[in-house]
Amino acid sequence: MARVLLVEDDSQVGELVRRFLEREGFAVAWVRFGREALKRVGKEGADVVVLDRGLPDMEGLEVLKGLRSLDPLLPVLLLTGRADEESRVEGLLEGADDYLGKPFSLRELLARIKALLRRAGKEGRRRFGPLEVDLEGRRAYLEGEPLRLSPTEMNLLLVFAQAPGRVFTRGELLERVWGPEFEGSERVVDAYVRLLRKKLRDDPEAPRFIETVVGLGYRFLGD
């Protein structure tokens, strides 16, 4: 599920866009102020930002510059009521990936967001705080640095990342990662969870990613 950060101070427009994108399967975080948007991206990240140029606390282009300093590759779609060519060019030159004038069609907004995600290669990516998992490319990054995971460690991480919040028993993980023909002990799951935690720099006493559910198994903390 791709995460959209919507930065829009108009309550009517913001609510309309939020509801539409959620119906289309996106996880939408809606904020009304530029400083709030920068704080959220710095703390939690996003897959794409839909940014209104006219905000009450900051000019949209200043927010755009701040977003670029936090994540140079973050796709940003700029919304504006200014229809002149000079305004569009100015926004693109400042680093916006795309530009949509108000009023706009929700279907066109959706198409542009999907196009940005495809170009950024983020349709199959999920972010959990400082951890980003590329489900299709079988890669993972912690604080922007690639993780060196064995095939089994990666398979385990992919199972977790595709179902954040779900409790997996050791038996379920054993079947999903090692396959139904595996005849070893469920203790191998605990061993690989320890290895994965070490590479994720995850403290089992205060987990950021993998939580032990006593008497059941493990839960990936993502949502």
GROMACS .gro file of C-alpha atoms in nm:
model
  223
    1MET     CA    1   0.000   0.000   0.000
    2ALA     CA    2   0.167   0.323  -0.118
    3ARG     CA    3   0.168   0.612   0.129
    4VAL     CA    4   0.052   0.951   0.009
    5LEU     CA    5   0.123   1.264   0.212
    6LEU     CA    6  -0.144   1.520   0.121
    7VAL     CA    7  -0.053   1.880   0.213
    8GLU     CA    8  -0.368   2.088   0.165
    9ASP     CA    9  -0.517   2.357   0.389
   10ASP     CA   10  -0.857   2.365   0.219
   11SER     CA   11  -1.074   2.131   0.430
   12GLN     CA   12  -1.321   2.056   0.152
   13VAL     CA   13  -1.054   1.973  -0.105
   14GLY     CA   14  -0.843   1.781   0.145
   15GLU     CA   15  -1.130   1.563   0.265
   16LEU     CA   16  -1.244   1.492  -0.090
   17VAL     CA   17  -0.896   1.390  -0.205
   18ARG     CA   18  -0.827   1.187   0.109
   19ARG     CA   19  -1.144   0.983   0.079
   20PHE     CA   20  -1.096   0.925  -0.293
   21LEU     CA   21  -0.736   0.806  -0.260
   22GLU     CA   22  -0.819   0.579   0.033
   23ARG     CA   23  -1.094   0.418  -0.175
   24GLU     CA   24  -0.831   0.360  -0.442
   25GLY     CA   25  -0.616   0.167  -0.196
   26PHE     CA   26  -0.366   0.430  -0.077
   27ALA     CA   27  -0.268   0.505   0.281
   28VAL     CA   28  -0.324   0.880   0.309
   29ALA     CA   29  -0.184   1.115   0.571
   30TRP     CA   30  -0.342   1.462   0.542
   31VAL     CA   31  -0.178   1.769   0.695
   32ARG     CA   32  -0.268   2.137   0.653
   33PHE     CA   33   0.063   2.310   0.722
   34GLY     CA   34   0.400   2.305   0.553
   35ARG     CA   35   0.600   2.266   0.875
   36GLU     CA   36   0.383   1.970   0.971
   37ALA     CA   37   0.456   1.810   0.633
   38LEU     CA   38   0.833   1.852   0.675
   39LYS     CA   39   0.819   1.708   1.024
   40ARG     CA   40   0.618   1.407   0.908
   41VAL     CA   41   0.846   1.329   0.612
   42GLY     CA   42   1.153   1.362   0.835
   43LYS     CA   43   1.007   1.123   1.093
   44GLU     CA   44   0.798   0.874   0.894
   45GLY     CA   45   0.874   0.930   0.526
   46ALA     CA   46   0.624   0.899   0.239
   47ASP     CA   47   0.608   0.740  -0.104
   48VAL     CA   48   0.467   1.047  -0.279
   49VAL     CA   49   0.367   1.399  -0.170
   50VAL     CA   50   0.073   1.595  -0.309
   51LEU     CA   51   0.159   1.953  -0.215
   52ASP     CA   52  -0.065   2.258  -0.239
   53ARG     CA   53   0.135   2.566  -0.327
   54GLY     CA   54  -0.079   2.804  -0.121
   55LEU     CA   55  -0.038   2.712   0.248
   56PRO     CA   56  -0.109   2.931   0.552
   57ASP     CA   57   0.232   2.901   0.722
   58MET     CA   58   0.481   2.857   0.436
   59GLU     CA   59   0.494   2.916   0.063
   60GLY     CA   60   0.460   2.584  -0.117
   61LEU     CA   61   0.792   2.620  -0.295
   62GLU     CA   62   0.970   2.665   0.040
   63VAL     CA   63   0.810   2.341   0.156
   64LEU     CA   64   0.925   2.179  -0.167
   65LYS     CA   65   1.284   2.286  -0.099
   66GLY     CA   66   1.261   2.140   0.250
   67LEU     CA   67   1.126   1.812   0.116
   68ARG     CA   68   1.411   1.793  -0.134
   69SER     CA   69   1.666   1.842   0.145
   70LEU     CA   70   1.508   1.556   0.341
   71ASP     CA   71   1.469   1.316   0.048
   72PRO     CA   72   1.599   1.423  -0.294
   73LEU     CA   73   1.420   1.133  -0.467
   74LEU     CA   74   1.078   1.178  -0.305
   75PRO     CA   75   0.813   1.226  -0.580
   76VAL     CA   76   0.625   1.556  -0.535
   77LEU     CA   77   0.311   1.663  -0.723
   78LEU     CA   78   0.242   2.036  -0.690
   79LEU     CA   79  -0.117   2.162  -0.677
   80THR     CA   80  -0.192   2.525  -0.752
   81GLY     CA   81  -0.467   2.762  -0.849
   82ARG     CA   82  -0.222   2.959  -1.063
   83ALA     CA   83  -0.281   2.868  -1.423
   84ASP     CA   84  -0.012   3.075  -1.594
   85GLU     CA   85   0.282   2.906  -1.761
   86GLU     CA   86   0.538   3.099  -1.557
   87SER     CA   87   0.404   2.955  -1.231
   88ARG     CA   88   0.410   2.602  -1.371
   89VAL     CA   89   0.766   2.640  -1.495
   90GLU     CA   90   0.875   2.792  -1.163
   91GLY     CA   91   0.739   2.495  -0.969
   92LEU     CA   92   0.906   2.243  -1.197
   93LEU     CA   93   1.238   2.428  -1.183
   94GLU     CA   94   1.223   2.424  -0.803
   95GLY     CA   95   1.206   2.046  -0.808
   96ALA     CA   96   0.842   1.943  -0.844
   97ASP     CA   97   0.804   1.619  -1.040
   98ASP     CA   98   0.462   1.712  -1.175
   99TYR     CA   99   0.212   1.994  -1.167
  100LEU     CA  100  -0.168   1.998  -1.154
  101GLY     CA  101  -0.381   2.311  -1.169
  102LYS     CA  102  -0.698   2.365  -0.965
  103PRO     CA  103  -0.974   2.271  -1.016
  104PHE     CA  104  -0.865   1.923  -1.116
  105SER     CA  105  -1.016   1.585  -1.192
  106LEU     CA  106  -0.969   1.322  -0.922
  107ARG     CA  107  -0.911   1.061  -1.191
  108GLU     CA  108  -0.634   1.271  -1.342
  109LEU     CA  109  -0.479   1.319  -0.997
  110LEU     CA  110  -0.485   0.942  -0.948
  111ALA     CA  111  -0.323   0.879  -1.287
  112ARG     CA  112  -0.046   1.129  -1.213
  113ILE     CA  113   0.024   0.983  -0.868
  114LYS     CA  114   0.049   0.632  -1.015
  115ALA     CA  115   0.280   0.758  -1.289
  116LEU     CA  116   0.509   0.920  -1.030
  117LEU     CA  117   0.521   0.600  -0.827
  118ARG     CA  118   0.606   0.396  -1.137
  119ARG     CA  119   0.886   0.635  -1.233
  120ALA     CA  120   1.024   0.626  -0.880
  121GLY     CA  121   0.999   0.245  -0.867
  122LYS     CA  122   0.798   0.269  -0.545
  123GLU     CA  123   0.485   0.078  -0.636
  124GLY     CA  124   0.631  -0.235  -0.481
  125ARG     CA  125   0.807  -0.059  -0.194
  126ARG     CA  126   0.703  -0.019   0.167
  127ARG     CA  127   0.855   0.202   0.432
  128PHE     CA  128   0.849   0.141   0.805
  129GLY     CA  129   1.014   0.442   0.965
  130PRO     CA  130   1.385   0.419   0.873
  131LEU     CA  131   1.338   0.081   0.702
  132GLU     CA  132   1.240   0.056   0.335
  133VAL     CA  133   1.160  -0.280   0.178
  134ASP     CA  134   1.147  -0.332  -0.198
  135LEU     CA  135   0.912  -0.627  -0.229
  136GLU     CA  136   0.962  -0.683  -0.600
  137GLY     CA  137   1.335  -0.615  -0.614
  138ARG     CA  138   1.407  -0.816  -0.296
  139ARG     CA  139   1.611  -0.535  -0.144
  140ALA     CA  140   1.595  -0.356   0.188
  141TYR     CA  141   1.745  -0.029   0.313
  142LEU     CA  142   1.794   0.092   0.669
  143GLU     CA  143   1.836   0.467   0.705
  144GLY     CA  144   1.910   0.478   0.333
  145GLU     CA  145   2.188   0.217   0.346
  146PRO     CA  146   2.140  -0.123   0.174
  147LEU     CA  147   2.110  -0.420   0.406
  148ARG     CA  148   2.317  -0.730   0.336
  149LEU     CA  149   2.068  -1.009   0.398
  150SER     CA  150   2.096  -1.378   0.317
  151PRO     CA  151   1.820  -1.523   0.094
  152THR     CA  152   1.649  -1.675   0.398
  153GLU     CA  153   1.672  -1.352   0.599
  154MET     CA  154   1.523  -1.163   0.303
  155ASN     CA  155   1.241  -1.414   0.266
  156LEU     CA  156   1.160  -1.374   0.635
  157LEU     CA  157   1.162  -0.995   0.609
  158LEU     CA  158   0.937  -1.004   0.301
  159VAL     CA  159   0.681  -1.220   0.482
  160PHE     CA  160   0.675  -0.972   0.770
  161ALA     CA  161   0.668  -0.661   0.548
  162GLN     CA  162   0.369  -0.784   0.348
  163ALA     CA  163   0.155  -0.822   0.661
  164PRO     CA  164   0.252  -0.558   0.920
  165GLY     CA  165   0.062  -0.593   1.244
  166ARG     CA  166  -0.021  -0.959   1.193
  167VAL     CA  167   0.094  -1.217   1.445
  168PHE     CA  168   0.269  -1.511   1.279
  169THR     CA  169   0.316  -1.837   1.467
  170ARG     CA  170   0.650  -2.010   1.431
  171GLY     CA  171   0.478  -2.283   1.233
  172GLU     CA  172   0.335  -2.033   0.985
  173LEU     CA  173   0.674  -1.867   0.937
  174LEU     CA  174   0.840  -2.205   0.897
  175GLU     CA  175   0.600  -2.302   0.619
  176ARG     CA  176   0.613  -1.965   0.440
  177VAL     CA  177   0.990  -1.919   0.451
  178TRP     CA  178   1.128  -2.274   0.450
  179GLY     CA  179   0.839  -2.449   0.276
  180PRO     CA  180   0.603  -2.731   0.378
  181GLU     CA  181   0.866  -2.999   0.307
  182PHE     CA  182   1.110  -2.863   0.566
  183GLU     CA  183   1.155  -3.115   0.848
  184GLY     CA  184   1.362  -2.911   1.092
  185SER     CA  185   1.264  -2.768   1.428
  186GLU     CA  186   1.067  -2.445   1.476
  187ARG     CA  187   1.373  -2.322   1.666
  188VAL     CA  188   1.526  -2.233   1.331
  189VAL     CA  189   1.268  -1.953   1.312
  190ASP     CA  190   1.393  -1.806   1.641
  191ALA     CA  191   1.751  -1.829   1.518
  192TYR     CA  192   1.676  -1.638   1.197
  193VAL     CA  193   1.466  -1.380   1.378
  194ARG     CA  194   1.772  -1.311   1.597
  195LEU     CA  195   1.990  -1.275   1.287
  196LEU     CA  196   1.741  -1.043   1.119
  197ARG     CA  197   1.700  -0.832   1.433
  198LYS     CA  198   2.076  -0.790   1.454
  199LYS     CA  199   2.098  -0.657   1.098
  200LEU     CA  200   1.797  -0.431   1.155
  201ARG     CA  201   1.961  -0.306   1.476
  202ASP     CA  202   1.637  -0.399   1.650
  203ASP     CA  203   1.635  -0.437   2.029
  204PRO     CA  204   1.401  -0.723   2.130
  205GLU     CA  205   1.340  -0.547   2.464
  206ALA     CA  206   1.222  -0.229   2.287
  207PRO     CA  207   1.152  -0.339   1.928
  208ARG     CA  208   1.112  -0.100   1.638
  209PHE     CA  209   1.034  -0.374   1.386
  210ILE     CA  210   0.994  -0.731   1.517
  211GLU     CA  211   0.798  -0.790   1.835
  212THR     CA  212   0.786  -1.121   2.021
  213VAL     CA  213   0.429  -1.218   2.108
  214VAL     CA  214   0.470  -1.447   2.406
  215GLY     CA  215   0.311  -1.786   2.357
  216LEU     CA  216   0.229  -1.718   1.991
  217GLY     CA  217   0.517  -1.602   1.769
  218TYR     CA  218   0.618  -1.272   1.613
  219ARG     CA  219   0.458  -0.952   1.490
  220PHE     CA  220   0.609  -0.699   1.250
  221LEU     CA  221   0.548  -0.347   1.373
  222GLY     CA  222   0.460  -0.136   1.073
  223ASP     CA  223   0.114   0.017   1.094
   0.00000   0.00000   0.00000
